[in-house]
XYZ file of C-alpha atoms in Angstrom:
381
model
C -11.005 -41.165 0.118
C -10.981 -44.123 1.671
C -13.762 -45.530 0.820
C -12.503 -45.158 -2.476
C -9.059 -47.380 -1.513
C -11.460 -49.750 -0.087
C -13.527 -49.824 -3.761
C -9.981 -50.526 -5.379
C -8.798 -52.566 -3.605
C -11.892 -55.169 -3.578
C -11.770 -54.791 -7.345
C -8.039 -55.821 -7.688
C -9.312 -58.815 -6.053
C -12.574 -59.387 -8.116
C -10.834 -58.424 -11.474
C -7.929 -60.972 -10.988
C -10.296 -63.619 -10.585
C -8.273 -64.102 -6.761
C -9.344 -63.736 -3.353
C -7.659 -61.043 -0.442
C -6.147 -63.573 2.219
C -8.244 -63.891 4.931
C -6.783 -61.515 7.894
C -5.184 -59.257 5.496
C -5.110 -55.431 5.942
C -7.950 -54.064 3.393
C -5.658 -50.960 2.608
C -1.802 -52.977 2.610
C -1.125 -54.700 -0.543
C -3.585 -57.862 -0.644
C -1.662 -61.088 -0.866
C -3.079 -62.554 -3.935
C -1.285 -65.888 -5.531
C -1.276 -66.751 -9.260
C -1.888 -70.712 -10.089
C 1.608 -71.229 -11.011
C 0.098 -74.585 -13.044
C -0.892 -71.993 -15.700
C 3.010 -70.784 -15.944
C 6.079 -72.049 -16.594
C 8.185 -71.762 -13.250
C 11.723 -71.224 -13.515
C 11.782 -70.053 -9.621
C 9.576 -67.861 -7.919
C 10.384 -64.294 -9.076
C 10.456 -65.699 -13.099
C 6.967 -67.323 -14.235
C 6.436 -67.619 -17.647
C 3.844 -67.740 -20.105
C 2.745 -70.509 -22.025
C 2.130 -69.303 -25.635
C 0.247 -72.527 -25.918
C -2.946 -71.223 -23.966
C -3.484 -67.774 -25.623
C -6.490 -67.050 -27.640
C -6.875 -63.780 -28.214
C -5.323 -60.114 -28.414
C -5.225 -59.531 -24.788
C -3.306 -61.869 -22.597
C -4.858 -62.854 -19.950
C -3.681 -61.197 -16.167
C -3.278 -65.020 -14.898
C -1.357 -65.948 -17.794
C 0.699 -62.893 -18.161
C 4.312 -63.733 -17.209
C 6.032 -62.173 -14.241
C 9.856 -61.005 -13.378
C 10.614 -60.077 -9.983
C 13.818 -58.883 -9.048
C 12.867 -58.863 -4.721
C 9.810 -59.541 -2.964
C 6.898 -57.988 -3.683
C 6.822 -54.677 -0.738
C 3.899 -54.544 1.574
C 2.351 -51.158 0.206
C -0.522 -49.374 2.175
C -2.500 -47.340 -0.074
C -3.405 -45.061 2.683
C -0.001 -43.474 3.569
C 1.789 -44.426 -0.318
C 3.462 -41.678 -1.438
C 4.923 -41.002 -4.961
C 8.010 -38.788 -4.622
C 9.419 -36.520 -7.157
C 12.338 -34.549 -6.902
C 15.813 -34.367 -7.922
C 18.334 -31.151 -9.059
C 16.332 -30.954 -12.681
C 12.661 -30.350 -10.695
C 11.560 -27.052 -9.426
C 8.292 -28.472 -7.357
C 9.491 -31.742 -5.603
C 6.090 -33.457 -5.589
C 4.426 -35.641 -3.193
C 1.467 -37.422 -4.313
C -0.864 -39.727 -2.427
C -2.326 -42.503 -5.031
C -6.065 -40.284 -4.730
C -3.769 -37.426 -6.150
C -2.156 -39.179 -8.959
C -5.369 -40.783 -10.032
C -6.861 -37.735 -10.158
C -4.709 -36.617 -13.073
C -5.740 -36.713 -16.719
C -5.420 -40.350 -17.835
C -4.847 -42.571 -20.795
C -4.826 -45.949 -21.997
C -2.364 -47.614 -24.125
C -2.029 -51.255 -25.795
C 1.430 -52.458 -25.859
C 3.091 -55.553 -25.068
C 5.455 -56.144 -22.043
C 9.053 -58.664 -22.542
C 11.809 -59.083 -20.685
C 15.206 -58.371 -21.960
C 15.900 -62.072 -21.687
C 13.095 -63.265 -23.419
C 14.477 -66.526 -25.356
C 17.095 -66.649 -23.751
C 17.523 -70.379 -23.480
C 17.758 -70.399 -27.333
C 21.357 -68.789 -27.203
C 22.388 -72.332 -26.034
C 19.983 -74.109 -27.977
C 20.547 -72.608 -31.196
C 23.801 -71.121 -31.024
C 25.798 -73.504 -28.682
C 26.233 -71.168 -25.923
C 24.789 -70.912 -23.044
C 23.868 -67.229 -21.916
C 23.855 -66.557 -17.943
C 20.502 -65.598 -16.387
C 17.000 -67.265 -15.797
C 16.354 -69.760 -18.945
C 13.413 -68.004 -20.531
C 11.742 -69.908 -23.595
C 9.611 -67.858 -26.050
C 6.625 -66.914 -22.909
C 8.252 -63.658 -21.023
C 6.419 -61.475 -22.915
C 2.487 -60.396 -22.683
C 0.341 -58.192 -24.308
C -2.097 -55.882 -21.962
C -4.393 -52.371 -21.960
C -2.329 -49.980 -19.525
C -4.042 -47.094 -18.137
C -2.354 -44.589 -16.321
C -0.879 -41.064 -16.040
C 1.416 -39.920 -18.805
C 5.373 -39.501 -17.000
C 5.047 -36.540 -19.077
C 2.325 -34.872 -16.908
C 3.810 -35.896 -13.706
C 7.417 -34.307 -14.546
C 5.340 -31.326 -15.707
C 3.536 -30.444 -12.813
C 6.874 -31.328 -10.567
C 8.933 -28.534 -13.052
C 10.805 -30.132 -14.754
C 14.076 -28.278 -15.926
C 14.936 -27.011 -19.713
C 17.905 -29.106 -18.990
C 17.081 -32.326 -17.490
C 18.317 -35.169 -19.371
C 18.261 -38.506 -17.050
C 14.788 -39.438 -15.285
C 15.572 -42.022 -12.954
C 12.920 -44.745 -11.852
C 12.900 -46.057 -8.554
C 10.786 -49.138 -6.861
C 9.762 -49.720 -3.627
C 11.231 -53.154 -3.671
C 13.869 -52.868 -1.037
C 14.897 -55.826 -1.244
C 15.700 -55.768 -4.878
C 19.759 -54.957 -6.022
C 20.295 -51.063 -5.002
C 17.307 -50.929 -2.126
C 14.910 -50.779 -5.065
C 15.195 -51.618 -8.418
C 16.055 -48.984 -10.950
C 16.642 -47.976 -14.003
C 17.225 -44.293 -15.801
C 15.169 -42.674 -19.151
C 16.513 -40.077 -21.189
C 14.424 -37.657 -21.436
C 12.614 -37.574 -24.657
C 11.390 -41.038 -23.572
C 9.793 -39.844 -20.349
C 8.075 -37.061 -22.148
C 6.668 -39.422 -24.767
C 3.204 -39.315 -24.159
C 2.353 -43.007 -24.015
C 4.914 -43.964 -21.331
C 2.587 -44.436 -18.298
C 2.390 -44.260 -14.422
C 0.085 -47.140 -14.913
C -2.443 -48.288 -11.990
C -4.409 -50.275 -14.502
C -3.874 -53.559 -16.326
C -6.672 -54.979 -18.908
C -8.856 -52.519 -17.109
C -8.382 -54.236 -14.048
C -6.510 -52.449 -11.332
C -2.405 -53.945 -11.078
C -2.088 -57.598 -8.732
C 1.204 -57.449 -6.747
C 3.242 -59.141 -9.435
C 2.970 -56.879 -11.810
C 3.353 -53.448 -9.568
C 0.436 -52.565 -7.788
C -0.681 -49.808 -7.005
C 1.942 -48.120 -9.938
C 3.968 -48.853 -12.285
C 6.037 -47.323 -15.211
C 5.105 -48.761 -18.729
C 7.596 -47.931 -21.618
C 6.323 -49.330 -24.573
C 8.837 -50.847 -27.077
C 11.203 -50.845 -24.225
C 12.859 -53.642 -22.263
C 10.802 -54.578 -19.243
C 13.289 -53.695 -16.948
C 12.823 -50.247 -17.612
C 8.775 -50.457 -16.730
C 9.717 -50.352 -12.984
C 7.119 -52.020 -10.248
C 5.874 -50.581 -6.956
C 7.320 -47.000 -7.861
C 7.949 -44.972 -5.043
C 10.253 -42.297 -6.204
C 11.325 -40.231 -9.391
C 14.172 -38.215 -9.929
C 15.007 -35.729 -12.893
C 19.031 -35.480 -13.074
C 20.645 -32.684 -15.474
C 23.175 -35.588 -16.364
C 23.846 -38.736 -17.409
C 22.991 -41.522 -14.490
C 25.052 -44.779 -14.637
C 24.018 -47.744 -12.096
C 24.087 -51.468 -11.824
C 21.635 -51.676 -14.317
C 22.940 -49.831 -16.992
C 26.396 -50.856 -16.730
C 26.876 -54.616 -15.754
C 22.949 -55.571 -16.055
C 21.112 -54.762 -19.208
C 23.879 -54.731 -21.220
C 24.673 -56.418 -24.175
C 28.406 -58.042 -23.195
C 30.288 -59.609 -26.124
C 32.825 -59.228 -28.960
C 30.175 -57.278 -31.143
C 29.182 -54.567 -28.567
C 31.673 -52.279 -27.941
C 31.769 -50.337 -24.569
C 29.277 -47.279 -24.403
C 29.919 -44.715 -21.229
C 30.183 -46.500 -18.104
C 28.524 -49.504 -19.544
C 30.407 -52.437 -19.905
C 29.063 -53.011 -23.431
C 26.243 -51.862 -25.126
C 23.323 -50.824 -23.066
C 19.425 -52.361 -23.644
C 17.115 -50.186 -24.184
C 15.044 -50.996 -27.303
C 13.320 -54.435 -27.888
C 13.835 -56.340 -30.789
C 11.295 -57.654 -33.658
C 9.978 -61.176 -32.695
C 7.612 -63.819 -33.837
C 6.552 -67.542 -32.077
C 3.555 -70.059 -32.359
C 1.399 -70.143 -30.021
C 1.921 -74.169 -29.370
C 3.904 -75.795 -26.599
C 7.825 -76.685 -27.217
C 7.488 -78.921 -29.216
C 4.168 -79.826 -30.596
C 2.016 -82.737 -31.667
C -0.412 -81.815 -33.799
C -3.117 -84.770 -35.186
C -2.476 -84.820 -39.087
C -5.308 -83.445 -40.998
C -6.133 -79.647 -41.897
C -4.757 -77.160 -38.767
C -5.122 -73.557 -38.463
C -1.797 -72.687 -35.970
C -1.901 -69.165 -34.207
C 0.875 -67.380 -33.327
C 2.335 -63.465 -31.909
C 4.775 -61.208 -33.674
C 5.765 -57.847 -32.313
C 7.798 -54.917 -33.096
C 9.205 -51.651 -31.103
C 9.392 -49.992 -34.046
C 5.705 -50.138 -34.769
C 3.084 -52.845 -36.469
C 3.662 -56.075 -38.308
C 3.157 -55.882 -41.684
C 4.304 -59.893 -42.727
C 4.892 -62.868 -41.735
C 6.418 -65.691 -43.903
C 6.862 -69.420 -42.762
C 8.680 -72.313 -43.948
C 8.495 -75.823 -43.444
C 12.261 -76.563 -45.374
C 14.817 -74.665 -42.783
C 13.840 -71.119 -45.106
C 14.866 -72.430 -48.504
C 11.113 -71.882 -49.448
C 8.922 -68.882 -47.574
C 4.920 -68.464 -48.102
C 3.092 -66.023 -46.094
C 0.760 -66.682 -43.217
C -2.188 -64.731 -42.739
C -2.060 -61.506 -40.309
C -4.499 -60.539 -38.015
C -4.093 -57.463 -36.479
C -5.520 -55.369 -34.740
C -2.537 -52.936 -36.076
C -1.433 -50.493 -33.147
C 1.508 -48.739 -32.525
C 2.925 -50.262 -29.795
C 0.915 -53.973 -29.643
C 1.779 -57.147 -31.069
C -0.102 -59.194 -34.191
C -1.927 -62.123 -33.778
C -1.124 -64.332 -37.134
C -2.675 -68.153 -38.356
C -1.385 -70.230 -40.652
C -3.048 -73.033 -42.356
C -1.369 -76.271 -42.879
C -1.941 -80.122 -43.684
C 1.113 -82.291 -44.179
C 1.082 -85.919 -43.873
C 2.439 -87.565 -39.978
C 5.865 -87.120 -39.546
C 8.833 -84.646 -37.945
C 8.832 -81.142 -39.030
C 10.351 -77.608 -37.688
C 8.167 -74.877 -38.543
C 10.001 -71.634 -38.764
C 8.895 -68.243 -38.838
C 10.027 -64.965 -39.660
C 8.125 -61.443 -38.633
C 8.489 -58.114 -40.369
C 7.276 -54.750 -39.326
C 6.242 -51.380 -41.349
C 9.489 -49.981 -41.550
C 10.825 -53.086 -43.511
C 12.963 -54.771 -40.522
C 12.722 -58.211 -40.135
C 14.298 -61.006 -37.994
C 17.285 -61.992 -38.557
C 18.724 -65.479 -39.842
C 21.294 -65.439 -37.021
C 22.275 -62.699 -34.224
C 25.928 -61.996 -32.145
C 25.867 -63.680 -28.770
C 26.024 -61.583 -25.870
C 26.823 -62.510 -22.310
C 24.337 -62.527 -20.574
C 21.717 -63.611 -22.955
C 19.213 -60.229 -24.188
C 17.573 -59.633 -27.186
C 17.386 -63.145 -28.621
C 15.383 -62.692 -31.811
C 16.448 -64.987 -34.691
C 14.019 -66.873 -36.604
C 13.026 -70.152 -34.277
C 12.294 -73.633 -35.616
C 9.789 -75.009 -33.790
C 9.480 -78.572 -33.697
C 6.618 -80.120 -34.671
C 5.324 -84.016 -34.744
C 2.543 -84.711 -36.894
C 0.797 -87.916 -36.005
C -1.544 -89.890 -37.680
């Protein structure tokens, strides 16, 4: 077995492209560093992406933003444990990260965002500033998980007829709480493609994003895809905590209380688009073929329009796919206007017919920003 945690851990290193520090403990948690001149640094627990150096379908692990509510737990693979228990589990479950990798596993596409992604356009845009870290249009990333279905896991622990709250629990103690959590109802652990992932683009997790597990919810709000898990509980009741009734929650005229919550609580993403260029551009005049992401938790983009005239005239840009349930759409548009200022504004739509909206409510503390954006653009000859 342990020459197995050695194997694992030499690939985390070898996969990320990053070296183990020299000294470090082959089984603790290696202390790899991302080249923060690839990210946007707004301190160091919020690094975001820059849109402007994505290719492909797959973002990159080094480019892939990262949130951090504590510092990343020293974690030895040797004597990690994954707890379950809780009144709503017959089995309370111990299992060693051999054991849960052991399980029948799967691997999902979906993209990753932070409740607060675009954040900073609340002031921007609407003239008020939202509290929280200042996110532009990069806290968001689009990755292969592979892992072990929550399902399975709750399963083989015995889970109760009447359990109705699974509560998620990190091993960042010094995170709000003694490790940061968040609860699931129920029929969202069960769902089949939220993951006990130990896997990132095939690569096994860095530190930053929750090695050796971590929950992914797709569609969800990253705060729910906890890091570093180290225990689950199954509750036969609601469960109300810091960050479901102060912290991811939408906190404003237009959200109404909901339980304990003091407003409306986040859950559910929101349908995006953005250009893969920096804010703002210069582009050389001439022909250009412009790139950008849209994404949906309700499943794949079917259109994207842009304008060029603040949306008093629309055409469509071309979409790329690949189409998956829970991933995000690459789309290009082609364009050749003369030098000069522009904003180029686009405007996402998924299968079910939703699409962004011209203007959203403001909320508190800044989640779910999702209106169409005007990029600005300067065209030189």
């Amino acid at each position: 077995m342990q020459s197995n945690r050695r194997r694992f851990l030499k690939a985390l290193a070898a996969g990320a492209g990053f070296g183990l520090v020299a000294g470090c403990d082959e089984l603790t948690t290696p202390l790899l560093q991302k080249d923060k001149s690839q990210l946007i640094a707004h301190s160091p627990n919020a690094l975001e992406t820059r849109l402007e150096n994505l290719r492909g379908f797959l973002t990159p692990v080094e480019h892939f933003f990262v949130r951090k509510n504590g510092d990343i737990p020293p974690i030895n693979l040797d004597s990690y444990r994954l707890e379950v228990g809780g009144e709503a589990i017959g089995e309370p479950l111990r299992l060693s990260f051999d054991e849960l990798q052991d399980l029948p596993s799967r691997t999902v596409f979906s993209y990753l965002e932070c409740a607060g992604n675009q954040r900073v356009f609340f002031g921007e845009q609407l003239g008020q500033l939202a509290a929280g870290t200042q996110w532009g249009r990069g806290a968001v990333g689009m990755a292969s998980w592979t892992g072990t279905p929550l399902a399975d896991v709750l399963r083989l622990a015995g889970i109760a007829e009447d359990a109705e709250t699974i509560q998620l629990i990190g091993l960042d103690s010094t995170a709000p709480e003694g490790g940061f959590r968040r609860p699931l109802p129920i029929d969202k652990a069960m769902d089949p493609d939220t993951l006990l992932a130990f896997r990132m683009n095939g690569r096994p997790l860095l530190p930053d994003h929750g090695f050796p597990v971590r929950v992914i919810v797709p569609g969800w709000v990253g705060s729910s895809c906890i890091k570093w898990l180290g225990r689950i509980e199954a509750h036969s009741r609601p469960v109300w905590g810091r960050n479901n009734t102060t912290s991811y929650v939408l906190i404003g005229d237009d959200y109404p209380p909901e339980g304990e919550a003091s407003g409306q609580v986040v859950t559910l993403q929101t349908i995006k688009s953005a250009l893969a260029l920096p804010w703002p551009a210069q582009l050389p005049s001439g022909r250009q073929l412009i790139y950008g992401y849209a994404h949906s938790p309700n499943g794949p983009i079917k259109r994207v329009r842009w304008s060029l005239d603040e949306g008093q005239t629309w055409e469509n840009a071309t979409v790329l796919g690949p189409w998956m349930r829970h991933a995000w759409t690459r789309f290009e548009i082609a364009l050749e206007i003369p030098a000069g200022h522009y904003t180029l504004t686009t405007s996402a739509m998924d299968e079910t017919g939703l699409e962004q909206p011209e203007s959203i409510p403001f909320n508190q503390k800044g989640y779910l920003f999702n209106m169409r954006l005007p990029h600005p653009i300067a065209v030189v000859a």
